[in-house]
């Protein structure tokens, strides 16, 4: 049957409209990172242990090591990273607008953030919870004694929301004193503006040890009032990039599980254990599946060590913070750190 031209034209347009449309950003981030030979990582403006710069402008921390590991896996050089400091309010816009390739900044995975910002959480790199720092002279032993207290908190955070939720649930009235800038919130607290400061417990440890005029004058209360699973975030719609970020993190966790460290990596490459051979690119080529070289995971471990080494160096026993491994231990050591198999 011969259709009139106009009908044929219409059918062609309908057929085109029905074609599956790839998200416009699919695969773009990897190409851009390669083209500029640099990964642009959004970090905090300075939370020691997670992301902070020294006087020379050198960044370090657990979140920074994630950036370095990805740069090593993708560009074969952990130093090819540009760090963009972002406060809590700025972080999601910076990622949405394409200013950064990746947000690796003590950011809590929540449903609203995951489902409404056009962004996707990749993996959990630190299981945290929200706590309270108080001056010892107030002689408080529980957050429940904070009735009518002024509590300093940073805006644009889950912290601000949990604070009102938790005290509401306890039937206790408090007065949040909200700051947009982290520096300002800490200064206000240490100058006596508030009776308590609240944020993720990991950051409280740093705030007390590094920012308090006299750390011994302050105590962290026993309550943890929330779950704060922290991890890197990417733009939604670029599945290739999402997979790379996710699997580099999984590989760092799996390296710890198999005892592959920065120091023994070269010997481990000769291991006959199939799992280790796979992880280090000696057996099948998982790199090809991710759009990377076959030794992508070995490069990441060489750059920053396995997850356990990253933890200890930045926040654990080998760091000034001395945070216990706690729930961040591997799943087979009583913790929650579990990576799907690299196979
Ligand atoms: N994990 C929470 C809190 C993250 C957060 O922004 N915490 C503050 C207080 S420790 C911070 O990192 N400030 C540093 C900055 O704004 O650069 C969230 O994702 O909302």
PDB file of C-alpha atoms and ligand atoms in Angstrom, residues 44-47 86-88 91 105-108 113 154 156-159 182 197 199-200 203 228 230, ligand 1:
ATOM      1  CA  UNK A  44      33.926  20.920  52.121  1.00  0.00           C
ATOM      2  CA  UNK A  45      35.496  24.239  53.031  1.00  0.00           C
ATOM      3  CA  UNK A  46      37.453  22.449  55.754  1.00  0.00           C
ATOM      4  CA  UNK A  47      36.475  19.473  57.894  1.00  0.00           C
ATOM      5  CA  UNK A  86      31.693  24.115  48.932  1.00  0.00           C
ATOM      6  CA  UNK A  87      29.624  24.906  51.988  1.00  0.00           C
ATOM      7  CA  UNK A  88      26.490  22.928  52.764  1.00  0.00           C
ATOM      8  CA  UNK A  91      27.185  21.727  47.272  1.00  0.00           C
ATOM      9  CA  UNK A 105      31.908  16.010  50.879  1.00  0.00           C
ATOM     10  CA  UNK A 106      30.503  14.476  54.081  1.00  0.00           C
ATOM     11  CA  UNK A 107      27.074  14.361  52.509  1.00  0.00           C
ATOM     12  CA  UNK A 108      24.255  12.278  53.975  1.00  0.00           C
ATOM     13  CA  UNK A 113      18.246  14.283  48.103  1.00  0.00           C
ATOM     14  CA  UNK A 154      24.783  25.012  60.045  1.00  0.00           C
ATOM     15  CA  UNK A 156      21.404  23.397  54.400  1.00  0.00           C
ATOM     16  CA  UNK A 157      22.213  20.252  56.350  1.00  0.00           C
ATOM     17  CA  UNK A 158      20.376  17.189  57.592  1.00  0.00           C
ATOM     18  CA  UNK A 159      21.718  18.329  60.967  1.00  0.00           C
ATOM     19  CA  UNK A 182      30.790  26.651  59.027  1.00  0.00           C
ATOM     20  CA  UNK A 197      26.917  22.694  68.931  1.00  0.00           C
ATOM     21  CA  UNK A 199      26.742  18.146  63.684  1.00  0.00           C
ATOM     22  CA  UNK A 200      27.950  14.719  62.509  1.00  0.00           C
ATOM     23  CA  UNK A 203      33.169  16.362  62.715  1.00  0.00           C
ATOM     24  CA  UNK A 228      24.192   9.919  58.620  1.00  0.00           C
ATOM     25  CA  UNK A 230      27.956   9.760  54.062  1.00  0.00           C
TER      26      UNK A 230
HETATM   27  N1  LIG B   1      26.123  15.190  56.768  1.00  0.00           N
HETATM   28  C1  LIG B   1      25.283  16.343  56.900  1.00  0.00           C
HETATM   29  C2  LIG B   1      26.084  17.567  57.385  1.00  0.00           C
HETATM   30  C3  LIG B   1      27.163  17.957  56.406  1.00  0.00           C
HETATM   31  C4  LIG B   1      27.750  19.350  56.653  1.00  0.00           C
HETATM   32  O1  LIG B   1      27.689  20.207  55.766  1.00  0.00           O
HETATM   33  N2  LIG B   1      28.310  19.551  57.844  1.00  0.00           N
HETATM   34  C5  LIG B   1      28.905  20.818  58.137  1.00  0.00           C
HETATM   35  C6  LIG B   1      29.292  20.911  59.601  1.00  0.00           C
HETATM   36  S1  LIG B   1      30.554  19.747  60.056  1.00  0.00           S
HETATM   37  C7  LIG B   1      30.124  21.022  57.245  1.00  0.00           C
HETATM   38  O2  LIG B   1      30.675  20.095  56.726  1.00  0.00           O
HETATM   39  N3  LIG B   1      30.556  22.246  57.087  1.00  0.00           N
HETATM   40  C8  LIG B   1      31.700  22.557  56.311  1.00  0.00           C
HETATM   41  C9  LIG B   1      31.411  23.499  55.178  1.00  0.00           C
HETATM   42  O3  LIG B   1      30.300  24.042  55.084  1.00  0.00           O
HETATM   43  O4  LIG B   1      32.305  23.681  54.360  1.00  0.00           O
HETATM   44  C10 LIG B   1      24.608  16.667  55.577  1.00  0.00           C
HETATM   45  O5  LIG B   1      24.904  16.022  54.575  1.00  0.00           O
HETATM   46  O6  LIG B   1      23.756  17.565  55.545  1.00  0.00           O
END
